[in-house]
XYZ file of C-alpha atoms in Angstrom:
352
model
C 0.000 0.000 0.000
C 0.990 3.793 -0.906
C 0.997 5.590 2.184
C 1.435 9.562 1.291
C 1.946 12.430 4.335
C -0.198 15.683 3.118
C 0.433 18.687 4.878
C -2.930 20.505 5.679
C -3.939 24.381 5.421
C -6.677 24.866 5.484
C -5.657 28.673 6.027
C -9.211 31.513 6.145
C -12.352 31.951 5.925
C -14.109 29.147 4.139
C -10.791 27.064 3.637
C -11.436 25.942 7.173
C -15.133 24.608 6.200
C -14.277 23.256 2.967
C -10.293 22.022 3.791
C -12.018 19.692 6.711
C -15.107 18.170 4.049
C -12.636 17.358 1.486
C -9.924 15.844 3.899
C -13.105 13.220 5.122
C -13.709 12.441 1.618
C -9.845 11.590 0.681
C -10.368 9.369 3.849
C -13.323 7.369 2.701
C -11.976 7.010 -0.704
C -8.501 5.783 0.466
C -10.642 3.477 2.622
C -12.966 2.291 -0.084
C -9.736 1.984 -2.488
C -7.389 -0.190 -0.288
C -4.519 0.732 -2.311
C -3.086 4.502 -0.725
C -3.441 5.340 2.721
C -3.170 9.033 4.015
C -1.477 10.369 6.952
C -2.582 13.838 7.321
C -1.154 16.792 9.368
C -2.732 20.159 10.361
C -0.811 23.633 10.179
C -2.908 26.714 11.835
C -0.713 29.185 9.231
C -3.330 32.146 8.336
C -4.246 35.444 8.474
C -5.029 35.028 12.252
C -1.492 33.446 12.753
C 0.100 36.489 11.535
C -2.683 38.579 14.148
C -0.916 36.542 16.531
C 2.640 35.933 15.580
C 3.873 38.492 12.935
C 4.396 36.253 10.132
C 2.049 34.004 7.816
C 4.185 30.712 8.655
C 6.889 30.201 11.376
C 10.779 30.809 10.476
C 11.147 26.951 9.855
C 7.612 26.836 7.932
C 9.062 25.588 4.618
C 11.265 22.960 6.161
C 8.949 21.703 7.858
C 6.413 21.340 5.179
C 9.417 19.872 2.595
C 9.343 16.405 4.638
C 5.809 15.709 3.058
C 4.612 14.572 0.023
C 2.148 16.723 -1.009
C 0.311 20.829 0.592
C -2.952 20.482 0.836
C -4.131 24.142 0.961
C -7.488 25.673 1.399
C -7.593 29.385 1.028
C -5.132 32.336 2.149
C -6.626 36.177 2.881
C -8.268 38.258 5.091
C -7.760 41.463 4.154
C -9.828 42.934 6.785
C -6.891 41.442 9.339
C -3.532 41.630 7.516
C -3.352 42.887 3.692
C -3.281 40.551 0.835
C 0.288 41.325 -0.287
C 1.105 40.415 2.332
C -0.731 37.719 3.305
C -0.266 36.162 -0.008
C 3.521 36.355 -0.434
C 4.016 34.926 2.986
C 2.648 31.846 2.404
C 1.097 30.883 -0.822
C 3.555 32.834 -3.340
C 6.388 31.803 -0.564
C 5.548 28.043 -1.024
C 5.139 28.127 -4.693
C 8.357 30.018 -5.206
C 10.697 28.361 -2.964
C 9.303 25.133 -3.324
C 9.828 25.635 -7.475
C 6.229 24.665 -8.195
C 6.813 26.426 -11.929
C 3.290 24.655 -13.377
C 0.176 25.616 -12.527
C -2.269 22.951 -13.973
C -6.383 24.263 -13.701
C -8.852 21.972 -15.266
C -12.157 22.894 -16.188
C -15.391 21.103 -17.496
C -19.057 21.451 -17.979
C -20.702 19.492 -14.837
C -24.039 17.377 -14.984
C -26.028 19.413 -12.479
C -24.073 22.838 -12.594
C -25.803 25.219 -14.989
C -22.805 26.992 -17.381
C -23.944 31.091 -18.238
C -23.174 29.561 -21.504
C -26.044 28.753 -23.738
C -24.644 26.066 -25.333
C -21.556 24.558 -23.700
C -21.671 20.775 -25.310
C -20.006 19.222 -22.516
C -16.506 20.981 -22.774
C -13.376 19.287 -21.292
C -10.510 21.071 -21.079
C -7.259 21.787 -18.736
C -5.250 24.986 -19.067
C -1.268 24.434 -18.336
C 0.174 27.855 -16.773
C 3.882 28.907 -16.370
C 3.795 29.216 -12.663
C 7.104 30.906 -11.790
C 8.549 34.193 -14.088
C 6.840 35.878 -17.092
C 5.053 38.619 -16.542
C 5.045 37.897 -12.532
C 8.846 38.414 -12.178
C 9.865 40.799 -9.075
C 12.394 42.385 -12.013
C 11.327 46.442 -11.925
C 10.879 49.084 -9.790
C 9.176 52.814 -9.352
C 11.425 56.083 -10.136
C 10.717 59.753 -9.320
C 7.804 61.739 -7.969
C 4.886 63.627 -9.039
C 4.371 64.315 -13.196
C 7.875 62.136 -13.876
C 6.852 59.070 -11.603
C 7.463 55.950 -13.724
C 6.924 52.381 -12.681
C 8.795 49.600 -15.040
C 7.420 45.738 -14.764
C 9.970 43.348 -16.687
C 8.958 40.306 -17.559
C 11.140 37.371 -17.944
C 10.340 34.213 -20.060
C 13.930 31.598 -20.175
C 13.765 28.875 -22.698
C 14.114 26.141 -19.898
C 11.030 27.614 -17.917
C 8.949 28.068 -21.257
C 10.272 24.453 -22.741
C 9.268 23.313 -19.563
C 5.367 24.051 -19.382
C 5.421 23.208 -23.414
C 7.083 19.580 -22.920
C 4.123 19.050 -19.984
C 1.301 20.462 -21.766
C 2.142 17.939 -24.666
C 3.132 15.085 -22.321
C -0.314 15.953 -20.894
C -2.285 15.940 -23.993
C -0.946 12.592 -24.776
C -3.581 11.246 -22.009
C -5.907 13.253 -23.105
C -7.369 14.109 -26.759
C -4.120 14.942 -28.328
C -4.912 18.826 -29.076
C -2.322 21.725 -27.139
C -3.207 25.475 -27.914
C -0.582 27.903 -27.032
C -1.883 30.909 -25.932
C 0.505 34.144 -27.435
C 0.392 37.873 -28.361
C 3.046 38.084 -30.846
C 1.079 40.839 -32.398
C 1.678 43.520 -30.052
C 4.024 42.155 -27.204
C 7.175 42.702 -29.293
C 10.253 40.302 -27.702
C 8.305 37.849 -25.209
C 6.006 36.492 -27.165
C 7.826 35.980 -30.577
C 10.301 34.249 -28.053
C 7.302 32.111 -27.073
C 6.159 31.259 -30.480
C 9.649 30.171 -31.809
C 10.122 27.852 -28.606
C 6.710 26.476 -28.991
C 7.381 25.659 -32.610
C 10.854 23.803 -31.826
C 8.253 21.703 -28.851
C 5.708 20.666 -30.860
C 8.398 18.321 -33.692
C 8.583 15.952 -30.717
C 4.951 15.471 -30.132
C 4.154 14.721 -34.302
C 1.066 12.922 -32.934
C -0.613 16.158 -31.230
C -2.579 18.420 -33.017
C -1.816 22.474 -32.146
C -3.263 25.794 -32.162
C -2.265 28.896 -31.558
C -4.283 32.025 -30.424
C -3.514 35.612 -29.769
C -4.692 35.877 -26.131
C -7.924 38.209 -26.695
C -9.186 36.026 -29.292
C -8.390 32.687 -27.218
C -10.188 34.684 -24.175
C -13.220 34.865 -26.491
C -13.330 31.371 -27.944
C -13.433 30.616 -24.128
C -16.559 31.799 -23.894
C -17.969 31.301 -26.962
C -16.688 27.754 -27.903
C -14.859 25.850 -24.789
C -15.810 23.080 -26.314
C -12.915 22.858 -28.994
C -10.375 22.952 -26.326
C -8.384 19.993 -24.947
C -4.830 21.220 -23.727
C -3.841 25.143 -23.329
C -0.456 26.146 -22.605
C -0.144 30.133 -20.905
C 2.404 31.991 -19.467
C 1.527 33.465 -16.107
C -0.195 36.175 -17.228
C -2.175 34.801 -19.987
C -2.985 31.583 -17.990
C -4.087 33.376 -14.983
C -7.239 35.447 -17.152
C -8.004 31.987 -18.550
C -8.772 30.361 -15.941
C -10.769 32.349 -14.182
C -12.619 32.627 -17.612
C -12.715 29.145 -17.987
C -14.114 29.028 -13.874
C -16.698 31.522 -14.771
C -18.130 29.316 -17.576
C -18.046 26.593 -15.249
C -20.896 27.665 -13.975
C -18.707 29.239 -10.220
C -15.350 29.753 -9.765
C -16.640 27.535 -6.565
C -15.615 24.455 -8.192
C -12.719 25.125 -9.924
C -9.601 22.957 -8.819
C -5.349 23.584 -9.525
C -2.573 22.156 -8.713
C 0.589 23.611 -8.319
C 3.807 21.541 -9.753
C 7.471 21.004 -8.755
C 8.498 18.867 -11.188
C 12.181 17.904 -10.104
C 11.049 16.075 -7.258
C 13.095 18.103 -5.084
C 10.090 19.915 -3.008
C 6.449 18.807 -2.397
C 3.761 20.047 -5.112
C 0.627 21.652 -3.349
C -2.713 21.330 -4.061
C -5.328 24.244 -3.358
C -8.802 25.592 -5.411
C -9.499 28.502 -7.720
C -11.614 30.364 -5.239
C -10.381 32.260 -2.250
C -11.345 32.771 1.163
C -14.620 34.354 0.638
C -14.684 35.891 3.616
C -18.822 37.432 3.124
C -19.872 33.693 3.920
C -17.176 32.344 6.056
C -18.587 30.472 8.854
C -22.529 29.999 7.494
C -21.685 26.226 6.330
C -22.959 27.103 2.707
C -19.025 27.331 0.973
C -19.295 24.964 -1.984
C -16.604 22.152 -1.215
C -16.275 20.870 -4.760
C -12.999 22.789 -5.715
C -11.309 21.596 -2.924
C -12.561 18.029 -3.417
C -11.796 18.290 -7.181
C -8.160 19.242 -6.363
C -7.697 16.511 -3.974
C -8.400 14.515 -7.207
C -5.428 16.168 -8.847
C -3.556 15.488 -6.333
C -4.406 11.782 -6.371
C -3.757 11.806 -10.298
C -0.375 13.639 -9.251
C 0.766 10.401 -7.251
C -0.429 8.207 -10.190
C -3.504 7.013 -8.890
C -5.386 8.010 -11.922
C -8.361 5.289 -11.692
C -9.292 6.499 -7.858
C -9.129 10.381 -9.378
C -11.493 9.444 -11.858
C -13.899 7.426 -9.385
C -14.084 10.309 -7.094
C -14.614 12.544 -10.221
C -17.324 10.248 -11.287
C -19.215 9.999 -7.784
C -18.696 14.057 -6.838
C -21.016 14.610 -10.338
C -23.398 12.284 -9.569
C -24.154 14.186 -6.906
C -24.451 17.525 -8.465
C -26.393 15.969 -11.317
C -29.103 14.924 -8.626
C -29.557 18.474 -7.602
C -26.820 17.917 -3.917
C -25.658 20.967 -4.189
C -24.845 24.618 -2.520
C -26.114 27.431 -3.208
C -23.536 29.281 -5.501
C -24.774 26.427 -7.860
C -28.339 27.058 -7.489
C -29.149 24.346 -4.923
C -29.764 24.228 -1.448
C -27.615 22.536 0.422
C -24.911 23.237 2.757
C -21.047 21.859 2.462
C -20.762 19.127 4.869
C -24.308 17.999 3.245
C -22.577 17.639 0.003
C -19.220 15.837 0.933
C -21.371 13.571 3.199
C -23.467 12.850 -0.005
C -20.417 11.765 -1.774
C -19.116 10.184 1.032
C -21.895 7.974 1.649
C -21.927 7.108 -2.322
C -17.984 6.334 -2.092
C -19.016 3.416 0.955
C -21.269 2.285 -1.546
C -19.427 1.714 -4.460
């Protein structure tokens, strides 16, 4: 038996509802599976640990936390308590950056059950792959001056390794899948990174010959997101690009409520960490009504991450089921409340 140790967030406001639901249904699975077992351990790092302490994590935070396999995170923010920069680079951006988790992986899909904005969404399936580590987030810039001559300069910084990188796993990826990576580019307007992008995509794609590719100028891809998800299978973004998409790709979803990502070290050197789309959603913290799906969906990620693909897919398969019967919260348009949902699929796991 696989026996994995998961460091737990579950961080602010409805992390600690949802992080808790979603840790009970990993359980049952694991039980119902008989071939991974979990050993699970709780860190208190949030918003009101900094109230308290000063800093979003302790001084030894990351070492401690690079002795597990896997972060399972729930949500980070409270910007009523400490301010999101701040919050946010202390932990989540810390853990992604010094842990070199440089993919970001967000799938998305049209749900029986959950009602898409779309009017026609024909079941679309697709996962975008995001740079998760330079490009247009780099810390490379500063602010000069005062008054009329302030200036503020961003640089952003795309290397061959970290762009071949997210290429090589968006193909690798769409191997499993339908065989169809879009790269996601501006080389009409963003004059040196995106040419750059294009070139190192082209050299990519002669070792996938059995892959099909697209590539879209980022408005236009933002729009076929809306208008036809559908054709999608595989999208490769830098950070930028990848970040609009996804929360485009949340939105047609149906909520960003259910919307799961993973965050990838791929050198085996540090653990990968698992967290949802949404974020701490502070206006319903504590009512019992946060919709646990995301975080559920990303513990199947992270299940898929340690190559149990078939128990991913069974939890996938039994967490629909149960929005397609109408189980669901009310960001969805149902009526019930989390731990009624991840009881449902609980219960439905036991059964299988």
């Amino acid at each position: 038996m696989d026996v994995y140790t998961i460091a737990v967030i579950p961080g602010d406001g409805i992390g600690r509802e949802v992080v808790p639901a979603a840790v009970e249904v990993l359980k049952v699975l694991a039980e119902v599976h008989g071939g991974f077992h979990f050993k699970f351990q709780e860190f208190p790092w949030s918003c009101d640990y900094y109230a308290e302490h000063g800093e979003m994590m302790p001084p030894d935070g990351l070492d401690i936390l690079k002795g597990f396999d896997a972060i399972f995170l729930g949500a980070v923010g409270n910007p009523g308590l400490v301010p999101d920069h701040i919050s946010l680079w202390g932990l989540l951006l810390k853990i992604r950056r010094e842990f070199e988790q440089v993919i970001n992986v967000r799938p998305a899909k049209a749900l029986k059950g959950v009602a898409s904005p779309l009017t026609d969404p024909q079941g679309f399936d697709l996962v975008v792959v995001r740079e998760n580590s330079e490009g247009e987030y780099s810390e490379i810039g500063g602010r000069l001056h005062r008054g009329d001559d302030e200036m503020a300069i961003q640089a952003a910084v795309f290397t061959r390794k970290g762009t071949e990188r997210v290429m090589r796993y968006a193909f690798e990826l769409a191997r499993t899948r339908r065989k169809h990576v879009t790269s996601a580019t501006k080389s009409n307007g963003i004059y040196h990174t995106m040419p750059f992008w294009d070139e190192v995509f082209k050299d990519v794609q002669r070792d996938y010959r059995d892959v099909r590719v697209d590539s879209y100028h980022i408005d236009a891809l933002a729009a076929q997101f809306v208008a036809r998800p559908y054709v999608f299978d595989v999208v490769v973004a830098s950070n930028l690009f990848g970040d609009i998409l996804t929360d485009i790709s949340g939105a047609v979803m149906g909520s960003i409520g259910i919307a799961p990502a993973a965050n990838i070290n791929v050198n085996g050197r540090y653990p990968s960490m698992f967290e949802p789309v949404h974020g701490s959603a502070p206006d319903i913290a504590g009512r019992g009504i946060a919709n646990p799906i995301g975080q559920i969906w990303t513990g199947a990620l992270m299940l898929e991450h340690f190559g149990h693909r078939d128990a991913a897919q069974e939890l996938l398969q039994v967490m629909e089921d149960v929005t397609a019967e109408g189980i669901k919260t009310p960001d969805i348009g149902g009526h019930s409340g989390t731990r009624d949902v991840s009881d449902e699929i609980c219960r439905r796991l036991r059964r299988r």
